[in-house]
Coordinates of C-alpha atoms and ligand atoms in Angstrom, one line a residue:
M226 CA 54.5 167.1 -2.3
A227 CA 56.5 169.9 -4.0
D228 CA 57.1 169.5 -7.8
F229 CA 60.9 169.6 -7.2
D230 CA 63.5 169.2 -4.4
A231 CA 65.3 172.3 -5.8
I232 CA 64.7 174.9 -8.5
V233 CA 67.4 177.1 -10.0
V234 CA 66.3 180.5 -11.2
G235 CA 68.6 181.6 -14.1
S236 CA 70.7 179.1 -15.9
G237 CA 73.6 181.1 -17.2
G238 CA 77.1 180.6 -15.9
V239 CA 76.5 179.7 -12.3
G240 CA 72.9 178.5 -12.6
S241 CA 73.8 175.9 -15.3
A242 CA 76.6 174.5 -13.0
A243 CA 74.2 174.5 -10.0
L244 CA 71.7 172.5 -12.0
Y245 CA 74.4 170.0 -12.9
H246 CA 75.5 169.5 -9.3
L247 CA 71.9 169.1 -8.2
A248 CA 71.2 166.5 -10.8
K249 CA 74.5 164.8 -9.9
R250 CA 73.3 164.5 -6.3
G251 CA 70.2 162.7 -7.6
V252 CA 67.7 165.3 -6.4
R253 CA 64.6 166.3 -8.4
A254 CA 65.9 169.6 -9.9
C255 CA 64.6 172.1 -12.4
G256 CA 66.3 175.1 -14.0
L257 CA 64.2 178.0 -15.2
D258 CA 65.4 180.7 -17.6
R259 CA 63.7 183.4 -19.6
F260 CA 66.1 182.6 -22.5
T261 CA 67.6 179.5 -24.2
P262 CA 70.9 178.1 -22.9
G263 CA 74.0 180.0 -24.4
H264 CA 71.9 183.1 -25.2
S265 CA 73.5 186.5 -25.6
R266 CA 71.2 188.6 -23.4
G267 CA 73.0 188.2 -20.1
S268 CA 76.6 187.9 -18.9
S269 CA 77.8 184.5 -20.3
H270 CA 78.4 184.9 -24.0
G271 CA 80.9 186.2 -26.5
G272 CA 82.9 183.0 -27.0
T273 CA 85.6 183.0 -24.3
R274 CA 86.3 183.9 -20.7
V275 CA 89.8 184.3 -19.0
I276 CA 90.5 181.7 -16.3
R277 CA 93.5 182.1 -14.0
Q278 CA 94.6 181.2 -10.5
A279 CA 97.1 183.9 -9.3
Y280 CA 94.2 186.1 -8.4
F281 CA 95.1 189.8 -8.1
E282 CA 91.6 190.7 -6.9
H283 CA 92.2 188.9 -3.6
P284 CA 94.2 185.8 -2.6
D285 CA 91.2 184.4 -0.7
Y286 CA 89.7 183.4 -4.1
V287 CA 92.5 180.9 -4.8
P288 CA 91.1 177.8 -2.9
L289 CA 87.8 178.3 -4.8
L290 CA 89.7 178.6 -8.1
R291 CA 91.6 175.4 -7.4
R292 CA 88.2 173.7 -7.0
S293 CA 87.0 175.4 -10.2
Y294 CA 89.9 174.0 -12.1
E295 CA 89.1 170.5 -10.8
L296 CA 85.5 170.8 -11.7
W297 CA 86.1 172.2 -15.2
D298 CA 88.4 169.2 -15.8
E299 CA 85.6 166.9 -14.5
L300 CA 83.1 168.5 -16.9
E301 CA 85.5 168.0 -19.8
Q302 CA 86.0 164.4 -18.9
A303 CA 82.2 163.8 -18.6
I304 CA 81.5 165.3 -22.0
G305 CA 84.6 164.0 -23.7
R306 CA 85.8 167.4 -25.2
Q307 CA 87.9 170.4 -24.3
L308 CA 86.4 173.6 -22.9
F309 CA 89.5 175.0 -21.1
Y310 CA 92.5 176.0 -23.2
R311 CA 95.7 176.6 -21.2
V312 CA 97.3 179.2 -23.5
G313 CA 98.7 181.2 -20.5
L314 CA 98.0 184.7 -19.4
L315 CA 100.4 187.7 -19.8
E316 CA 99.7 190.4 -17.2
V317 CA 101.4 193.8 -17.4
G318 CA 101.4 196.8 -15.1
R319 CA 103.4 198.9 -12.7
P320 CA 105.1 196.7 -10.0
D321 CA 103.2 198.5 -7.2
G322 CA 99.9 198.3 -9.1
I323 CA 96.8 196.3 -8.4
V324 CA 97.4 193.7 -11.1
V325 CA 101.1 192.8 -11.0
G326 CA 101.4 193.3 -7.3
G327 CA 98.2 191.3 -6.6
V328 CA 99.3 188.4 -8.9
R329 CA 102.6 188.2 -7.1
E330 CA 101.0 188.2 -3.7
S331 CA 98.5 185.5 -4.5
A332 CA 101.3 183.4 -6.1
R333 CA 103.4 183.9 -3.0
Q334 CA 100.7 182.9 -0.6
Y335 CA 99.6 179.8 -2.4
G336 CA 102.8 178.7 -4.1
L337 CA 101.4 179.2 -7.6
A338 CA 103.7 179.1 -10.7
V339 CA 104.0 182.6 -12.1
E340 CA 107.0 183.7 -14.1
D341 CA 108.5 187.2 -13.7
L342 CA 109.4 188.4 -17.2
S343 CA 111.9 191.2 -17.8
R344 CA 110.8 193.6 -20.6
E345 CA 113.5 192.0 -22.8
E346 CA 112.3 188.5 -22.0
A347 CA 108.6 189.5 -22.6
A348 CA 109.6 191.0 -25.9
R349 CA 111.4 187.9 -26.9
R350 CA 108.6 185.5 -25.9
F351 CA 105.6 187.6 -26.9
P352 CA 106.9 190.1 -29.6
G353 CA 103.4 191.4 -30.4
Y354 CA 102.8 192.5 -26.8
R355 CA 104.6 195.7 -25.6
V356 CA 105.6 196.3 -22.0
P357 CA 105.9 200.0 -21.2
P358 CA 109.2 201.2 -19.6
D359 CA 107.6 201.8 -16.1
C360 CA 105.8 198.4 -16.2
E361 CA 106.7 194.8 -15.5
A362 CA 105.2 191.5 -16.8
V363 CA 104.2 188.3 -15.2
F364 CA 103.1 185.1 -17.0
E365 CA 100.9 182.4 -15.6
Q366 CA 101.1 179.3 -17.9
N367 CA 98.3 177.5 -16.0
A368 CA 95.8 180.1 -17.2
G369 CA 93.9 180.5 -20.4
Y370 CA 90.3 180.7 -21.6
L371 CA 87.1 178.8 -21.3
L372 CA 84.5 178.4 -24.1
V373 CA 81.8 180.3 -22.3
E374 CA 78.5 179.3 -24.1
D375 CA 79.7 175.7 -24.4
C376 CA 80.3 175.5 -20.6
V377 CA 76.8 176.7 -20.0
C378 CA 75.1 174.4 -22.6
E379 CA 77.2 171.3 -21.5
H380 CA 76.3 171.8 -17.8
I381 CA 72.6 171.9 -18.7
R382 CA 72.8 169.0 -21.2
L383 CA 74.6 166.8 -18.6
A384 CA 72.1 167.9 -15.9
V385 CA 69.2 166.8 -18.1
E386 CA 71.0 163.5 -18.9
L387 CA 71.3 162.9 -15.2
G388 CA 67.5 163.4 -14.7
G389 CA 67.2 167.1 -14.1
Q390 CA 64.8 169.3 -16.0
H391 CA 65.4 172.6 -17.8
H392 CA 62.6 174.9 -18.8
A393 CA 63.7 177.7 -21.2
G394 CA 61.4 180.6 -22.1
V395 CA 60.1 180.8 -18.6
E396 CA 60.3 184.2 -16.8
V397 CA 60.3 184.0 -13.0
L398 CA 58.1 186.8 -11.6
G399 CA 58.7 186.1 -7.9
W400 CA 58.4 183.6 -5.1
D401 CA 56.9 183.0 -1.7
S402 CA 58.4 180.7 0.8
D403 CA 57.9 179.2 4.2
S404 CA 60.4 176.9 5.9
R405 CA 59.1 173.8 4.0
R406 CA 57.9 174.9 0.6
I407 CA 58.6 177.5 -2.0
E408 CA 56.1 178.7 -4.7
V409 CA 57.8 180.2 -7.7
Q410 CA 55.5 182.3 -9.8
T411 CA 56.4 182.3 -13.5
T412 CA 55.0 183.1 -16.9
N413 CA 54.4 179.3 -17.2
G414 CA 52.4 179.0 -14.0
V415 CA 53.5 178.2 -10.4
Y416 CA 56.4 175.8 -9.8
T417 CA 56.9 174.4 -6.3
A418 CA 60.1 173.2 -4.5
T419 CA 61.5 172.7 -1.1
R420 CA 64.6 174.8 -1.9
L421 CA 65.6 177.6 -4.3
I422 CA 68.9 178.8 -5.8
V423 CA 68.8 182.2 -7.5
T424 CA 71.5 183.1 -10.0
A425 CA 69.9 185.9 -12.0
G426 CA 73.0 187.8 -13.2
A427 CA 72.1 191.3 -14.2
W428 CA 68.6 190.9 -12.9
A429 CA 69.8 190.5 -9.3
P430 CA 69.0 194.2 -8.4
T431 CA 65.3 193.4 -8.9
L432 CA 65.0 189.7 -8.2
L433 CA 67.3 189.7 -5.2
S434 CA 66.3 193.0 -3.6
Q435 CA 66.1 191.1 -0.3
L436 CA 69.9 190.9 -0.2
D437 CA 69.8 194.7 0.2
V438 CA 73.1 195.1 -1.7
P439 CA 73.3 198.1 -4.0
F440 CA 74.4 196.3 -7.2
R441 CA 75.2 198.4 -10.3
V442 CA 74.6 196.9 -13.7
L443 CA 77.1 198.1 -16.3
R444 CA 76.9 197.7 -20.1
K445 CA 80.2 196.5 -21.3
H446 CA 81.6 196.0 -24.8
L447 CA 83.6 193.3 -26.6
H448 CA 85.4 193.9 -29.8
W449 CA 87.0 191.6 -32.3
F450 CA 89.8 192.8 -34.7
E451 CA 91.6 191.3 -37.6
I452 CA 95.2 190.3 -37.0
E453 CA 98.2 190.7 -39.2
D454 CA 100.6 188.7 -37.1
D455 CA 100.4 184.9 -36.2
G456 CA 101.7 185.7 -32.8
Y457 CA 98.2 186.8 -31.9
R458 CA 96.8 183.4 -32.7
A459 CA 96.1 180.8 -29.9
D460 CA 97.5 178.0 -32.0
C461 CA 100.7 179.9 -32.6
G462 CA 101.4 180.6 -28.9
G463 CA 99.4 183.8 -28.4
P464 CA 98.4 184.1 -24.7
T465 CA 95.4 185.8 -23.1
F466 CA 96.4 189.2 -21.7
F467 CA 95.5 191.7 -19.0
Y468 CA 97.1 195.1 -18.9
D469 CA 96.9 197.6 -16.0
V470 CA 97.9 200.8 -17.9
E471 CA 95.6 203.7 -18.9
G472 CA 92.8 201.5 -17.5
F473 CA 92.3 197.7 -17.3
F474 CA 92.3 196.1 -20.7
Y475 CA 92.1 192.3 -21.3
G476 CA 91.8 190.0 -24.3
F477 CA 92.1 186.8 -26.1
P478 CA 94.3 185.4 -28.9
A479 CA 92.5 184.7 -32.2
I480 CA 90.8 181.3 -32.1
D481 CA 88.9 181.7 -35.4
E482 CA 88.5 184.1 -38.3
L483 CA 87.1 186.8 -36.1
G484 CA 90.6 187.6 -34.9
L485 CA 91.7 189.0 -31.5
K486 CA 89.1 189.8 -28.9
I487 CA 89.5 192.7 -26.5
G488 CA 87.5 194.5 -23.9
E489 CA 88.1 197.2 -21.3
H490 CA 87.5 195.9 -17.8
S491 CA 87.4 199.4 -16.3
N492 CA 84.7 202.0 -17.0
G493 CA 81.3 201.0 -18.3
E494 CA 77.9 202.7 -18.6
Q495 CA 75.5 202.1 -15.7
I496 CA 72.0 200.9 -16.9
D497 CA 68.7 200.2 -15.2
D498 CA 67.1 197.7 -17.6
P499 CA 69.2 195.0 -19.1
L500 CA 66.3 193.8 -21.2
N501 CA 66.3 197.1 -23.1
A502 CA 70.0 198.0 -23.2
A503 CA 71.2 199.5 -26.4
E504 CA 73.4 197.2 -28.5
D505 CA 75.3 199.9 -30.4
I506 CA 79.0 200.6 -30.2
D507 CA 80.1 203.3 -27.7
E508 CA 82.5 205.6 -29.6
N509 CA 84.5 206.5 -26.5
D510 CA 84.9 202.8 -25.6
V511 CA 86.1 201.8 -29.1
R512 CA 88.4 204.8 -29.2
R513 CA 90.0 203.7 -25.9
V514 CA 90.4 200.1 -27.1
R515 CA 92.0 201.2 -30.4
E516 CA 94.4 203.5 -28.6
F517 CA 95.3 200.7 -26.3
L518 CA 95.9 198.4 -29.2
G519 CA 98.0 201.0 -31.0
T520 CA 100.3 201.4 -28.1
H521 CA 100.5 197.9 -26.6
L522 CA 99.5 195.4 -29.4
P523 CA 100.7 197.3 -32.4
N524 CA 100.3 194.5 -35.0
V525 CA 96.6 194.1 -34.5
A526 CA 94.8 195.5 -37.6
H527 CA 92.1 198.0 -36.6
R528 CA 89.5 196.4 -38.9
S529 CA 86.7 195.4 -36.7
T530 CA 85.1 192.0 -37.3
R531 CA 82.5 191.9 -34.5
H532 CA 81.1 193.9 -31.6
A533 CA 78.9 192.6 -28.7
I534 CA 77.6 193.9 -25.4
C535 CA 77.4 192.1 -22.1
F536 CA 76.6 193.0 -18.5
Y537 CA 78.7 193.3 -15.4
T538 CA 76.7 193.2 -12.1
V539 CA 78.9 195.0 -9.7
S540 CA 78.8 194.8 -5.9
P541 CA 80.1 197.8 -3.9
D542 CA 83.5 196.2 -3.2
E543 CA 83.6 194.3 -6.5
H544 CA 83.6 190.9 -4.7
F545 CA 80.9 188.3 -5.2
V546 CA 77.9 187.8 -3.0
V547 CA 77.1 184.1 -2.1
D548 CA 74.7 183.6 0.7
R549 CA 71.3 182.4 1.9
L550 CA 68.6 184.9 2.2
A551 CA 68.3 186.1 5.8
E552 CA 64.5 185.7 6.0
Q553 CA 64.3 182.7 3.7
P554 CA 67.0 180.2 4.7
N555 CA 65.9 177.7 2.1
V556 CA 66.8 180.2 -0.6
V557 CA 70.5 180.6 -1.6
A558 CA 71.7 183.4 -4.0
V559 CA 74.8 184.2 -6.0
A560 CA 75.0 187.7 -7.3
G561 CA 77.4 190.6 -8.1
L562 CA 80.0 188.6 -9.9
S563 CA 81.4 192.0 -10.8
G564 CA 82.8 191.1 -14.2
H565 CA 85.2 188.4 -13.0
G566 CA 82.9 185.5 -12.1
F567 CA 82.7 183.0 -15.0
K568 CA 85.9 181.1 -14.2
F569 CA 84.3 180.3 -10.8
A570 CA 81.0 179.1 -12.1
S571 CA 81.8 175.4 -11.7
A572 CA 82.8 175.7 -8.1
L573 CA 80.1 178.2 -7.2
G574 CA 77.5 175.9 -8.6
E575 CA 78.8 173.1 -6.4
A576 CA 79.1 175.4 -3.3
V577 CA 75.5 176.7 -3.6
V578 CA 74.1 173.2 -4.0
E579 CA 75.9 172.1 -0.8
L580 CA 74.6 175.1 1.0
V581 CA 71.0 174.6 -0.1
L582 CA 71.0 170.8 0.4
D583 CA 73.3 170.3 3.3
G584 CA 73.1 173.6 5.1
E585 CA 76.9 174.1 4.8
T586 CA 79.7 173.9 2.2
S587 CA 83.3 173.0 2.4
A588 CA 84.0 175.7 -0.2
Q589 CA 85.9 178.6 1.3
I590 CA 83.3 181.3 0.6
G591 CA 82.9 182.9 4.1
F592 CA 84.4 186.2 2.8
L593 CA 81.6 186.4 0.2
G594 CA 78.7 186.7 2.6
S595 CA 76.2 189.6 2.3
A596 CA 76.6 190.7 5.9
R597 CA 79.7 192.6 4.9
F598 CA 77.4 195.2 3.4
A599 CA 75.2 195.6 6.5
N600 CA 74.7 199.2 7.5
G601 CA 76.4 200.4 4.3
S602 CA 79.7 199.2 5.9
S603 CA 81.5 198.3 2.6
Ligands
LIG943 C1 82.2 191.5 -21.4 C2 82.4 190.6 -20.3 C3 83.6 190.0 -20.1 C4 83.9 189.1 -19.0 N1 85.1 188.5 -18.9 C5 85.3 187.6 -17.9 C6 86.5 186.8 -17.9 O1 87.3 186.9 -18.8 N2 86.6 185.9 -16.9 C7 85.6 185.7 -16.0 O2 85.8 184.8 -15.1 N3 84.5 186.4 -16.0 C8 84.3 187.3 -16.9 N4 83.1 188.0 -17.0 C9 82.2 187.9 -15.9 C10 81.3 186.6 -16.1 O3 81.1 186.4 -17.4 C11 80.1 186.8 -15.3 O4 80.4 187.1 -13.9 C12 79.3 185.5 -15.3 O5 79.1 185.0 -16.6 C13 77.9 185.8 -14.6 O6 77.2 184.6 -14.5 P1 75.7 184.6 -13.9 O7 75.3 183.2 -13.8 O8 75.8 185.4 -12.6 O9 74.8 185.4 -14.9 P2 74.3 185.0 -16.3 O10 75.2 184.0 -17.0 O11 73.9 186.2 -17.1 O12 73.0 184.2 -15.9 C14 71.8 184.8 -15.4 C15 70.6 184.1 -16.0 O13 69.5 184.4 -15.3 C16 68.4 184.6 -16.2 N5 67.3 185.3 -15.6 C17 67.5 186.5 -14.9 N6 66.3 186.9 -14.5 C18 65.4 186.0 -14.8 C19 64.0 185.8 -14.6 N7 63.3 186.8 -13.9 N8 63.4 184.7 -15.1 C20 64.1 183.8 -15.7 N9 65.4 183.9 -16.0 C21 66.0 184.9 -15.5 C22 69.0 185.2 -17.4 O14 68.3 185.0 -18.6 C23 70.4 184.6 -17.4 O15 70.4 183.4 -18.3 C24 82.9 188.9 -18.1 C25 81.6 189.5 -18.2 C26 81.4 190.3 -19.3 C27 80.0 190.9 -19.5

């Protein structure tokens, strides 16, 4: 008999949720990760992640987002503390641009509550956030931020409480599978299971080469700055924000003494080896962020309090890949979350567990299959 009914390789954002859903289903489950939960070497750290429903990237994500919201609520109830703060999201851009146009289209298709704010109204409600003359603003109150490391750690903690196992400090080297049994080779020996879920984040290009998707890994920067205006504080009504201006810039109101957090969603330096990525500040990146702040959030002081790096794993069309491996149907993979996947982790975890245990899922993820990249078609 195999050691486990299912093994999860990688217990970051999605893997921790998958481990929780496996344990909730009562199967013998084990999560393996090279690092300890909540670590800062992958893509799920840095304090906070934006969560929103009026999805400018594509309206097809909205049903999955609705399920994500339900499952984040369920997690909060199970652990008895808050992880999701609905401080709202202010999005700014040209009306015919990807962001404002996309938000309005998702909201229209799914009847989501999004307010159109005139420049005057935006200035009145959010005086520290400027809307350029050629831009418009939309505000989604039912959006905000998740505490990213806490979400990961709580999913794992609950999974273990429910009978699952989690082995940190274990590097997965590869696996062999036939239709009934999978052998996972690790630095801690061989683990066996009947099913496998692989959620390896920035290591997908090597660990999931079978998907045959040309993922790019980008080194991205997060910056924290002191604030001089309480309007940038979450507890004083400061919202999360996303601007489509001289690039895509997003950020978070201050939730502690580190101040306002900001990053550029566009750009990024492609890297080959996330284990050895430089952690230093990119001068061009910080210049662009400071220029953005100077123009659009002018009351943020430019005194930096913290800097961190983090990885985007980007698919060719910047949409996720969620699929079983063609040659190994008892292996399901999630990869290429393309810098916008954390908010979905709860629902993706549930969906891959259904896929791997039941052979199908009620989650609407058909548009995320890997076949769309066959023959370089996307
Ligand atoms: C700067 C930044 C800002 C972002 N902002 C947002 C946002 O506001 N909203 C949002 O929704 N998303 C955001 N994202 C994207 C989101 O955070 C990621 O899509 C998501 O966290 C990725 O989760 P994951 O499970 O795929 O990867 P990870 O959380 O990185 O997990 C992968 C895990 O696999 C492990 N692993 C890999 N290979 C092996 C191996 N061989 N052996 C053992 N373990 C292995 C790693 O150690 C890691 O723990 C952002 C990302 C970054 C970098």
